[in-house]
XYZ file of C-alpha atoms in Angstrom:
686
model
C -15.758 -49.263 36.743
C -13.334 -47.819 39.324
C -14.950 -45.783 42.045
C -13.959 -42.583 43.776
C -11.128 -44.267 45.724
C -9.147 -45.024 42.577
C -5.989 -43.237 41.507
C -5.128 -42.574 37.869
C -1.785 -41.539 36.458
C -0.941 -41.457 32.780
C 1.522 -40.490 30.111
C 0.022 -40.681 26.648
C -1.582 -44.070 26.094
C 0.344 -45.621 29.002
C -1.659 -45.374 32.210
C -2.158 -46.927 35.638
C -5.475 -47.190 37.461
C -5.188 -48.541 41.006
C -6.668 -48.476 44.501
C -5.866 -45.680 46.945
C -3.293 -48.020 48.515
C -1.447 -48.328 45.213
C -2.519 -51.959 44.872
C -3.880 -53.457 41.664
C -6.247 -56.426 41.664
C -7.899 -56.361 38.264
C -10.957 -58.272 37.171
C -11.839 -59.054 33.537
C -14.387 -56.202 33.527
C -12.519 -53.376 35.297
C -9.940 -51.095 33.620
C -7.571 -51.300 36.577
C -3.913 -52.109 36.047
C -0.970 -50.901 34.006
C -1.965 -50.426 30.361
C -0.033 -49.476 27.257
C -0.928 -49.798 23.568
C -4.372 -51.169 24.504
C -2.864 -54.063 26.512
C -2.885 -54.609 30.282
C 0.690 -55.335 31.337
C -0.011 -55.637 35.073
C -3.268 -57.008 36.427
C -1.905 -57.806 39.905
C 0.415 -55.606 41.970
C -0.182 -56.129 45.696
C 2.173 -55.104 48.481
C 2.209 -56.853 51.883
C 4.366 -56.443 54.989
C 4.660 -59.558 57.167
C 1.754 -61.026 55.244
C -0.572 -58.095 55.953
C -2.183 -55.801 53.404
C -1.705 -52.072 53.868
C -4.222 -49.431 54.833
C -4.319 -46.042 53.137
C -3.855 -42.906 55.192
C -3.792 -40.576 52.187
C -2.467 -40.201 48.684
C -1.185 -37.278 46.639
C -1.853 -36.842 42.929
C 1.423 -34.996 42.356
C 1.383 -34.551 38.576
C -0.495 -36.324 35.846
C 2.319 -38.887 35.674
C 3.046 -39.476 39.384
C 1.366 -40.174 42.698
C 2.415 -40.847 46.288
C 0.638 -43.162 48.755
C 0.998 -43.002 52.562
C 0.193 -46.336 54.200
C 0.403 -48.354 57.380
C 0.309 -52.154 57.786
C -2.902 -53.859 58.762
C -6.539 -52.903 58.542
C -8.149 -49.779 59.955
C -9.214 -51.637 63.127
C -5.682 -51.997 64.491
C -3.335 -49.458 62.964
C -3.654 -46.820 65.729
C -0.172 -45.722 66.800
C 1.317 -47.826 64.038
C 5.037 -48.392 64.407
C 5.686 -48.554 60.675
C 5.052 -46.120 57.846
C 5.081 -47.227 54.209
C 5.326 -44.752 51.343
C 4.820 -45.775 47.721
C 5.878 -43.193 45.164
C 5.022 -44.053 41.571
C 5.736 -42.379 38.250
C 4.611 -43.508 34.810
C 6.461 -42.588 31.647
C 6.160 -45.240 28.972
C 6.299 -47.887 31.723
C 6.506 -47.135 35.436
C 8.861 -46.903 38.368
C 7.838 -47.342 41.987
C 9.877 -46.329 45.042
C 9.104 -48.079 48.330
C 10.074 -46.393 51.586
C 9.561 -48.093 54.962
C 10.215 -46.265 58.221
C 10.492 -47.876 61.643
C 9.070 -45.613 64.375
C 9.497 -48.225 67.121
C 12.069 -48.145 69.908
C 13.274 -51.575 68.945
C 14.424 -53.296 65.780
C 11.909 -55.136 63.615
C 12.220 -58.004 61.145
C 10.076 -57.561 58.055
C 9.038 -59.723 55.138
C 8.149 -57.369 52.308
C 6.435 -58.935 49.317
C 5.012 -57.734 46.032
C 2.674 -60.114 44.234
C 2.833 -59.406 40.496
C 0.927 -60.836 37.564
C -0.485 -59.988 34.163
C -3.423 -61.292 32.167
C -2.296 -59.237 29.100
C -5.948 -58.419 28.475
C -6.851 -56.397 25.423
C -8.665 -53.217 26.482
C -11.558 -54.195 24.196
C -11.858 -57.481 26.086
C -12.038 -55.591 29.371
C -14.615 -53.151 27.988
C -16.772 -56.000 26.672
C -16.201 -58.060 29.840
C -14.959 -60.990 27.766
C -11.445 -62.218 28.561
C -10.906 -64.958 26.006
C -7.148 -65.422 25.566
C -6.075 -67.722 22.747
C -2.328 -67.557 23.245
C 0.236 -68.725 25.787
C 1.093 -67.020 29.071
C 4.506 -67.503 30.653
C 6.279 -66.370 33.828
C 10.036 -66.696 34.274
C 11.759 -65.944 37.581
C 15.413 -65.054 37.016
C 18.048 -64.204 39.597
C 17.547 -60.459 39.225
C 14.159 -60.034 37.561
C 10.703 -61.396 36.864
C 9.579 -61.777 33.280
C 5.851 -62.061 32.528
C 4.819 -62.690 28.951
C 2.152 -63.580 26.432
C 2.537 -64.811 22.872
C 0.090 -65.655 20.133
C 1.660 -66.141 16.764
C 3.653 -63.009 15.943
C 1.864 -61.055 18.674
C 4.051 -60.879 21.783
C 3.913 -58.712 24.898
C 6.174 -58.801 27.974
C 6.418 -57.190 31.407
C 9.863 -57.086 32.996
C 10.137 -56.326 36.718
C 13.416 -55.620 38.516
C 14.610 -53.755 41.605
C 17.748 -51.993 42.810
C 17.693 -53.997 46.062
C 18.501 -57.733 45.702
C 15.232 -59.673 45.964
C 13.951 -63.233 45.781
C 11.948 -63.711 42.591
C 9.385 -66.390 41.881
C 6.707 -66.768 39.229
C 4.147 -64.920 41.366
C 6.240 -61.943 42.454
C 9.245 -61.076 44.577
C 10.179 -60.437 48.223
C 12.774 -59.028 50.613
C 13.628 -60.036 54.173
C 14.999 -57.023 56.030
C 15.799 -55.872 59.559
C 15.121 -52.249 60.475
C 16.743 -50.682 63.497
C 14.895 -48.015 65.550
C 14.156 -44.910 63.440
C 15.807 -46.534 60.441
C 14.545 -46.141 56.862
C 14.684 -48.669 54.017
C 14.203 -47.848 50.342
C 13.853 -49.852 47.163
C 13.263 -48.758 43.585
C 11.245 -51.088 41.357
C 11.295 -50.748 37.577
C 8.412 -52.156 35.556
C 9.126 -52.156 31.839
C 6.616 -53.055 29.139
C 7.495 -54.448 25.725
C 5.439 -54.727 22.548
C 7.760 -57.088 20.731
C 7.768 -57.046 16.970
C 9.819 -58.771 14.278
C 13.475 -59.211 15.242
C 12.644 -58.974 18.945
C 12.573 -55.157 18.916
C 10.053 -53.083 20.840
C 7.596 -51.594 18.351
C 7.714 -48.300 20.259
C 11.448 -47.715 19.989
C 12.108 -44.110 19.004
C 8.544 -42.979 19.700
C 9.097 -41.291 23.037
C 8.507 -37.625 22.420
C 9.116 -36.236 25.901
C 11.245 -38.703 27.827
C 10.526 -41.466 30.300
C 12.311 -40.318 33.443
C 10.538 -38.181 36.024
C 12.824 -35.172 35.556
C 12.378 -35.317 31.778
C 8.614 -35.449 32.172
C 8.672 -32.555 34.637
C 10.831 -30.468 32.294
C 8.557 -31.257 29.359
C 5.448 -30.249 31.342
C 7.039 -26.960 32.373
C 7.977 -26.222 28.759
C 4.493 -27.151 27.544
C 2.843 -24.741 29.989
C 5.376 -21.997 29.280
C 4.543 -22.122 25.565
C 0.828 -21.610 26.204
C -0.729 -18.158 26.662
C -0.678 -16.826 30.204
C -4.046 -16.328 31.841
C -4.342 -13.936 34.774
C -7.817 -13.857 36.245
C -9.391 -12.507 39.390
C -11.708 -15.502 39.096
C -9.408 -18.038 40.753
C -11.460 -21.054 39.758
C -11.333 -20.073 36.093
C -7.548 -19.752 36.291
C -7.325 -23.156 38.004
C -9.531 -24.769 35.351
C -7.379 -23.234 32.611
C -4.208 -24.692 34.100
C -5.857 -28.067 34.676
C -6.840 -28.157 31.013
C -3.280 -27.452 29.897
C -1.876 -30.144 32.204
C -4.434 -32.733 31.087
C -3.729 -31.956 27.441
C -0.070 -32.640 28.172
C -1.009 -35.909 29.851
C -3.083 -37.106 26.898
C -0.375 -36.575 24.265
C 0.879 -39.770 22.687
C 2.936 -40.881 19.708
C 1.205 -43.267 17.284
C 3.359 -46.122 16.008
C 3.213 -44.643 12.507
C 4.426 -41.153 13.498
C 7.522 -41.514 15.638
C 8.219 -38.749 18.109
C 5.266 -36.494 17.205
C 2.205 -36.314 19.415
C -1.523 -35.883 19.131
C -4.253 -36.145 21.780
C -5.561 -39.527 22.875
C -9.332 -39.411 23.283
C -9.803 -40.316 26.953
C -8.939 -42.497 29.932
C -9.518 -45.392 30.378
C -11.322 -46.686 27.288
C -10.095 -44.411 24.527
C -6.357 -43.876 25.041
C -5.683 -43.922 21.328
C -6.190 -41.941 18.155
C -9.766 -41.021 17.228
C -10.407 -39.046 14.066
C -13.420 -37.113 15.314
C -12.199 -36.605 18.879
C -8.693 -35.578 17.870
C -9.978 -33.087 15.287
C -12.555 -31.485 17.576
C -10.024 -31.266 20.407
C -7.573 -29.536 18.079
C -10.253 -27.048 17.055
C -10.939 -26.289 20.711
C -7.314 -25.687 21.650
C -5.965 -24.042 18.494
C -5.169 -20.655 20.087
C -3.474 -22.405 23.015
C -1.655 -25.443 21.580
C -1.572 -25.114 17.770
C 1.151 -27.720 17.261
C -1.372 -30.477 18.042
C -3.343 -29.591 14.914
C -0.407 -29.916 12.545
C 0.486 -33.378 13.812
C -3.134 -34.529 13.836
C -3.752 -33.375 10.273
C -0.622 -35.076 8.986
C -1.243 -38.413 10.643
C -4.924 -38.514 9.674
C -3.978 -37.582 6.122
C -1.337 -40.313 6.021
C -3.901 -42.918 7.145
C -6.735 -41.676 4.936
C -8.758 -44.441 3.293
C -7.546 -45.662 -0.098
C -9.770 -48.647 -0.917
C -13.147 -50.260 -0.366
C -12.985 -52.530 2.677
C -16.289 -53.637 4.168
C -14.682 -55.047 7.327
C -13.180 -51.655 8.202
C -15.963 -49.571 6.619
C -13.214 -47.965 4.555
C -13.679 -45.911 1.374
C -11.198 -43.837 -0.654
C -10.790 -40.427 0.977
C -12.439 -41.357 4.284
C -10.732 -40.244 7.498
C -10.295 -42.932 10.131
C -12.500 -43.217 13.172
C -10.291 -45.206 15.546
C -6.923 -46.948 15.660
C -6.074 -49.773 18.075
C -2.891 -51.739 18.799
C -4.083 -54.647 20.938
C -4.485 -58.343 20.285
C -8.055 -58.220 18.991
C -7.112 -55.659 16.328
C -3.946 -57.572 15.403
C -5.981 -60.731 14.712
C -8.903 -58.870 13.094
C -11.354 -59.886 15.788
C -12.457 -56.267 15.604
C -11.761 -53.851 12.748
C -9.858 -51.029 14.430
C -6.583 -51.347 12.543
C -7.708 -48.703 11.611
C -11.506 -48.535 11.523
C -13.191 -45.873 9.374
C -16.777 -46.007 10.666
C -17.533 -42.339 11.242
C -19.136 -39.853 8.862
C -18.086 -36.620 10.546
C -14.289 -36.995 10.755
C -13.872 -36.541 6.994
C -15.521 -33.101 6.568
C -14.073 -32.027 9.930
C -10.580 -32.812 8.609
C -11.080 -30.084 5.986
C -12.532 -27.698 8.586
C -9.516 -28.142 10.868
C -6.987 -27.569 8.104
C -8.584 -24.248 7.186
C -8.974 -23.126 10.805
C -5.374 -24.074 11.534
C -4.096 -21.946 8.653
C -6.224 -19.004 9.740
C -4.561 -19.082 13.146
C -1.029 -20.061 12.184
C -0.546 -18.693 8.685
C 0.934 -22.069 7.747
C -0.033 -22.089 4.086
C 2.616 -24.699 3.392
C 0.562 -27.348 5.205
C -2.532 -26.406 3.197
C -0.550 -27.002 0.007
C 0.981 -30.199 1.387
C -2.455 -31.670 2.163
C -4.268 -30.506 -0.979
C -4.584 -34.046 -2.351
C -5.965 -35.358 0.953
C -8.453 -32.471 1.145
C -9.717 -33.066 -2.360
C -10.051 -36.785 -1.615
C -12.044 -35.992 1.543
C -14.432 -33.738 -0.394
C -14.800 -36.390 -3.086
C -15.766 -38.869 -0.345
C -18.458 -36.455 0.855
C -19.938 -36.195 -2.640
C -19.405 -39.669 -4.076
C -19.223 -42.243 -1.277
C -21.076 -40.738 1.694
C -24.147 -39.811 -0.373
C -25.646 -43.281 -0.184
C -29.029 -42.192 -1.575
C -27.775 -39.804 -4.233
C -29.654 -36.787 -2.848
C -26.746 -34.598 -1.792
C -26.583 -35.516 1.917
C -24.134 -37.528 3.996
C -25.681 -40.844 5.083
C -24.326 -43.785 7.035
C -24.992 -47.502 7.211
C -22.341 -49.898 8.405
C -21.109 -52.568 6.035
C -19.467 -54.539 8.847
C -22.626 -55.776 10.517
C -20.792 -57.890 13.116
C -18.375 -55.485 14.811
C -18.916 -52.147 13.055
C -20.646 -49.155 14.650
C -24.359 -48.760 13.969
C -24.430 -45.025 14.585
C -21.470 -43.310 12.955
C -22.096 -39.767 14.177
C -20.731 -38.382 17.465
C -23.807 -39.659 19.299
C -22.835 -43.216 18.474
C -24.709 -45.235 21.093
C -27.313 -47.647 19.721
C -30.398 -45.665 20.845
C -29.223 -42.103 20.282
C -31.178 -41.502 17.048
C -34.959 -41.723 17.335
C -38.266 -40.310 16.212
C -40.405 -38.241 18.581
C -42.390 -41.370 19.505
C -39.180 -43.043 20.702
C -38.879 -45.610 17.918
C -35.606 -45.973 16.062
C -35.370 -45.182 12.335
C -34.105 -47.640 9.720
C -30.787 -47.278 7.944
C -29.249 -45.467 6.224
C -29.499 -42.405 8.470
C -28.411 -38.816 7.954
C -27.867 -36.667 11.065
C -28.227 -32.924 10.910
C -24.874 -31.746 12.298
C -22.913 -33.737 9.717
C -24.636 -31.812 6.911
C -23.499 -28.637 8.645
C -19.932 -29.925 8.772
C -20.113 -30.695 5.038
C -21.361 -27.177 4.300
C -18.573 -25.657 6.388
C -15.953 -27.897 4.764
C -16.988 -26.815 1.275
C -16.935 -23.128 2.190
C -13.524 -23.421 3.824
C -12.109 -25.551 0.998
C -13.240 -22.897 -1.462
C -11.059 -20.362 0.347
C -8.089 -22.733 0.361
C -8.570 -23.553 -3.327
C -8.658 -19.878 -4.235
C -5.798 -18.700 -1.986
C -3.416 -21.685 -1.905
C -4.219 -24.245 -4.589
C -4.517 -21.823 -7.484
C -7.868 -23.267 -8.553
C -10.580 -20.548 -8.598
C -12.824 -22.722 -10.769
C -12.919 -25.409 -8.085
C -13.502 -22.715 -5.449
C -16.534 -21.386 -7.354
C -17.889 -24.916 -7.714
C -17.562 -25.609 -3.992
C -19.329 -22.384 -3.070
C -22.228 -23.192 -5.409
C -22.505 -26.678 -3.919
C -22.428 -25.274 -0.388
C -25.151 -22.728 -1.167
C -27.371 -25.413 -2.667
C -26.761 -27.726 0.314
C -27.742 -24.935 2.708
C -30.922 -24.180 0.769
C -32.044 -27.798 0.605
C -31.066 -28.535 4.200
C -33.165 -25.680 5.545
C -36.157 -27.072 3.660
C -35.755 -30.735 4.541
C -34.625 -30.585 8.185
C -36.715 -27.743 9.587
C -39.551 -28.956 11.850
C -41.928 -26.117 11.101
C -44.538 -26.730 13.811
C -41.900 -26.970 16.578
C -39.366 -24.426 15.429
C -36.134 -26.440 15.362
C -34.091 -28.669 13.086
C -34.698 -32.423 13.149
C -31.987 -34.641 14.570
C -31.896 -36.808 11.438
C -33.681 -38.032 8.327
C -34.557 -41.637 7.581
C -34.145 -43.114 4.067
C -37.701 -42.039 3.134
C -36.985 -38.439 4.152
C -39.039 -38.674 7.340
C -37.731 -36.426 10.104
C -36.433 -37.692 13.445
C -38.246 -34.753 15.033
C -36.663 -34.677 18.481
C -35.065 -31.613 20.069
C -31.347 -32.122 20.657
C -28.122 -30.229 21.275
C -27.097 -30.979 17.676
C -28.817 -27.781 16.586
C -26.028 -25.851 18.295
C -23.495 -27.510 16.001
C -25.555 -26.231 13.073
C -25.009 -22.684 14.298
C -21.282 -23.345 14.562
C -21.130 -24.615 10.978
C -23.079 -21.650 9.580
C -25.714 -23.691 7.744
C -28.641 -22.153 9.661
C -30.680 -19.492 7.835
C -30.368 -16.158 9.630
C -34.100 -15.789 10.188
C -34.249 -19.157 11.972
C -31.233 -18.633 14.213
C -33.125 -16.758 16.983
C -35.514 -19.673 17.431
C -32.601 -22.136 17.590
C -30.860 -20.005 20.224
C -34.080 -19.774 22.214
C -34.351 -23.573 22.322
C -30.711 -24.045 23.364
C -31.110 -21.967 26.523
C -34.771 -22.831 27.000
C -36.071 -25.022 29.850
C -36.157 -28.279 27.902
C -32.514 -28.316 26.779
C -30.907 -26.039 29.362
C -30.390 -27.600 32.807
C -28.576 -24.723 34.515
C -25.292 -26.643 34.251
C -25.332 -27.043 30.487
C -27.260 -27.986 27.355
C -28.657 -31.510 27.447
C -27.988 -33.888 24.572
C -31.731 -34.643 24.355
C -34.473 -32.331 25.554
C -36.495 -33.031 28.668
C -39.914 -34.309 27.658
C -38.741 -36.389 24.700
C -39.716 -40.055 24.988
C -36.139 -41.301 25.296
C -35.007 -38.515 27.616
C -32.985 -39.758 30.572
C -30.783 -37.363 32.582
C -28.148 -40.094 32.819
C -28.716 -41.570 29.356
C -25.378 -41.579 27.551
C -26.554 -39.501 24.568
C -30.179 -39.087 25.607
C -30.142 -36.395 28.266
C -26.672 -36.096 29.768
C -24.571 -32.944 29.386
C -21.327 -33.190 27.422
C -18.870 -30.319 28.036
C -17.354 -30.634 24.555
C -20.812 -30.451 22.982
C -21.593 -27.328 24.977
C -18.355 -25.634 23.934
C -19.333 -25.924 20.252
C -22.894 -24.858 21.060
C -21.504 -21.715 22.695
C -19.182 -21.091 19.735
C -22.136 -21.433 17.369
C -24.289 -19.064 19.411
C -21.531 -16.486 19.360
C -21.090 -16.889 15.594
C -24.694 -15.804 15.043
C -24.419 -12.900 17.488
C -26.058 -14.482 20.531
C -23.317 -13.495 22.965
C -25.566 -13.473 26.019
C -26.767 -16.996 25.307
C -23.198 -18.119 24.616
C -22.131 -16.653 27.949
C -24.948 -18.510 29.700
C -23.654 -21.809 28.337
C -20.043 -20.928 29.167
C -20.932 -19.950 32.732
C -22.824 -23.184 33.352
C -20.019 -25.434 32.138
C -17.266 -23.456 33.882
C -19.283 -23.505 37.099
C -19.600 -27.272 36.762
C -15.827 -27.541 36.275
C -15.205 -26.197 39.769
C -16.974 -29.239 41.247
C -14.617 -31.545 39.352
C -11.486 -29.676 40.509
C -11.163 -28.153 37.053
C -11.202 -31.494 35.205
C -14.467 -31.806 33.331
C -15.518 -35.431 32.757
C -16.760 -36.845 29.475
C -20.378 -36.311 30.537
C -22.489 -35.566 33.581
C -26.160 -35.798 34.445
C -28.767 -33.585 32.841
C -30.689 -33.045 36.080
C -32.092 -29.574 36.644
C -29.587 -27.511 38.600
C -32.065 -26.776 41.383
C -32.276 -30.511 42.158
C -28.588 -31.015 42.931
C -25.980 -29.029 44.810
C -23.379 -30.206 42.317
C -23.340 -31.783 38.839
C -23.835 -35.553 38.931
C -21.084 -37.380 37.036
C -22.056 -40.008 34.504
C -21.068 -43.348 36.128
C -18.620 -44.562 33.453
C -17.424 -41.202 32.134
C -13.868 -40.990 30.836
C -11.670 -38.599 32.818
C -9.530 -36.977 31.658
C -11.027 -36.859 28.189
C -9.488 -34.794 25.415
C -12.484 -32.852 24.139
C -13.749 -32.239 27.679
C -10.286 -30.961 28.548
C -10.455 -28.663 25.523
C -13.923 -27.327 26.377
C -12.817 -24.595 28.855
C -10.286 -23.321 26.324
C -12.882 -22.977 23.574
C -15.307 -21.380 26.025
C -12.638 -18.867 27.025
C -12.010 -18.038 23.366
C -15.759 -17.690 22.824
C -16.221 -15.362 25.797
C -13.387 -13.173 24.564
C -14.954 -13.026 21.116
C -11.623 -13.895 19.593
C -11.323 -15.000 15.993
C -8.280 -15.284 13.714
C -7.326 -12.209 11.647
C -8.730 -9.862 14.305
C -6.796 -6.621 14.420
C -8.250 -5.862 17.829
C -10.146 -7.710 20.515
C -13.770 -7.328 19.511
C -15.796 -7.607 22.701
C -19.557 -7.775 22.958
C -20.794 -6.167 26.198
C -23.306 -8.942 26.855
C -20.886 -11.224 28.637
C -21.004 -13.071 31.961
C -20.923 -11.054 35.146
C -18.691 -12.123 38.010
C -15.634 -13.385 36.149
C -13.549 -10.387 37.179
C -10.599 -9.198 35.160
C -9.153 -11.646 32.640
C -5.814 -11.037 30.970
C -4.429 -13.303 28.294
C -0.744 -12.567 27.827
C 2.551 -13.648 26.332
C 1.549 -15.523 23.216
C 4.757 -16.558 21.416
C 5.663 -14.649 18.279
C 5.262 -17.779 16.118
C 1.540 -17.055 16.172
C 2.055 -14.183 13.777
C -1.295 -12.785 12.796
C -2.996 -13.309 16.160
C -0.488 -11.543 18.388
C -3.208 -9.006 19.191
C -4.560 -11.658 21.559
C -1.368 -11.333 23.588
C -2.318 -7.770 24.451
C -5.970 -8.500 25.099
C -7.405 -7.451 28.431
C -11.018 -7.860 29.289
C -12.788 -6.724 32.440
C -16.098 -8.514 32.276
C -17.599 -6.729 35.289
C -16.938 -3.287 33.809
C -18.411 -4.327 30.472
C -21.512 -5.652 32.155
C -21.994 -2.295 33.871
């Protein structure tokens, strides 16, 4: 995995990960290179001057899509008073463009041989992630008079990288070079274009017409400015909060991409580097987080997920009628069904969450037309919950993969192999039913009842859904409650035995509303108690559990997205002080990551570390981590749709200073009260 000296720039699911010199020397197991549509288009991109590598002085991360590198020839041992400066300026927008600038600071002319070694292994991102580069097709490299063409073909699957420059160069199969003479104080520039092609039938690029916000630097800059201008304005005396807010908006812009099946419209990719594609669960939860700030993402996400909803029984893809997809991939291994993500449906939470998002979106936007448009998809999703997800016929959502070779074992959000366990640390058999998914199902039924009554003209169906939800809540509170420990079990096994470990999942139960009111105080107490609460955030698994590990992926780390829904759930049940505690911890942690929260960080007690310890292979930026500060801000403000005023609970965090949220566009209709909201947290605390 790239270390701290790596540079990342991205535009949707096209991204570059490189060294701090700008060079790329990829290995089969490292996600370095130029990637697009789950394929690595450049695995080698190394600049030399007179045969010497360059040494980095510094680099600037200018915007999410561009970076600038300041270099000198040679290694650090002999570049003092260097006579040459080299600047590499790179922008990515679909493909990428690099500008080379070389300056001669010497008193005499110099002759220079400038060379760029270029190559591509056309690795599938899954092959890189699994550290298995097993190519079954044909590579080719063609040096033409004015360009270098690198390619890979396997049957109808074909990918190409085309490299050219505005300065005449000598091209060979391994790269290209210039021989130049620079006079004293003279400057030389060259612009290199690297274009990527996913070639389909007829020789056309499969992505033609998909660019939603341009490929040139000025177009990208204009689009970013427009994106930020459309979002609410946040003025805060707490400078770090304001910086985190802006960072979240910029990273959301960076993660937008256009799926092949929805030309020109964008939704959030899940996270760099491994998940730069559409994920049902991640996209939905991100949209829920950012609804008051970027509502257009929800409409696109709902439409594309509805369009790709399951229609058949397919064991390879774990597909059922009505099921919402888990993940969509576009690389070689998906094209040849070496893995099932074309798309893959192996998640049990995306389907009820699809219904939740549609209702929440309408509450904020007033877009009843979309609720009517997606009625059939909503009904199909609810039918999946009742008919196909209830594997044991007892009214709960269960999961067990049918694709036992390449399907996911755990199909909840904690999807690592060892994330579901009993208190003694052993793993339960399948099928499994996790607690938070039952909460999502309850919430989906309650929300669908409202939509059925108000938009679908079906009060009988609405009454039925409410009865089913009430019965689910009653039975859940009997079957999942661990009476002697005062919390809800993580899961049930097929015999009804509880996985009686304390986890952050109980916060999601508060968010869904499935928790009985008399039990909510005990749940809140656990969430901010010493076993789950680290000082930075709520751990995924409580300290003291057998499988607890502060850097275990789902067994003790802190996930910012998880904490944002925990805080939202606490606030829903009236625990504003506890919600503020969670919000403060996560927002404090954000300052140590320059406002960009990673996918996860260590669950160590805050007193042990001066700063939060990042999980070693965490995605960054990641969509639902990027959305976490926005949901936490909404939670702290106590803002809900339909509010006629800003209802503020006085038990809110001290030290945030004055926060003003201003200038929400009129298209938000019923929530324009938010535009006038002003909240002085210090005064309220007094």
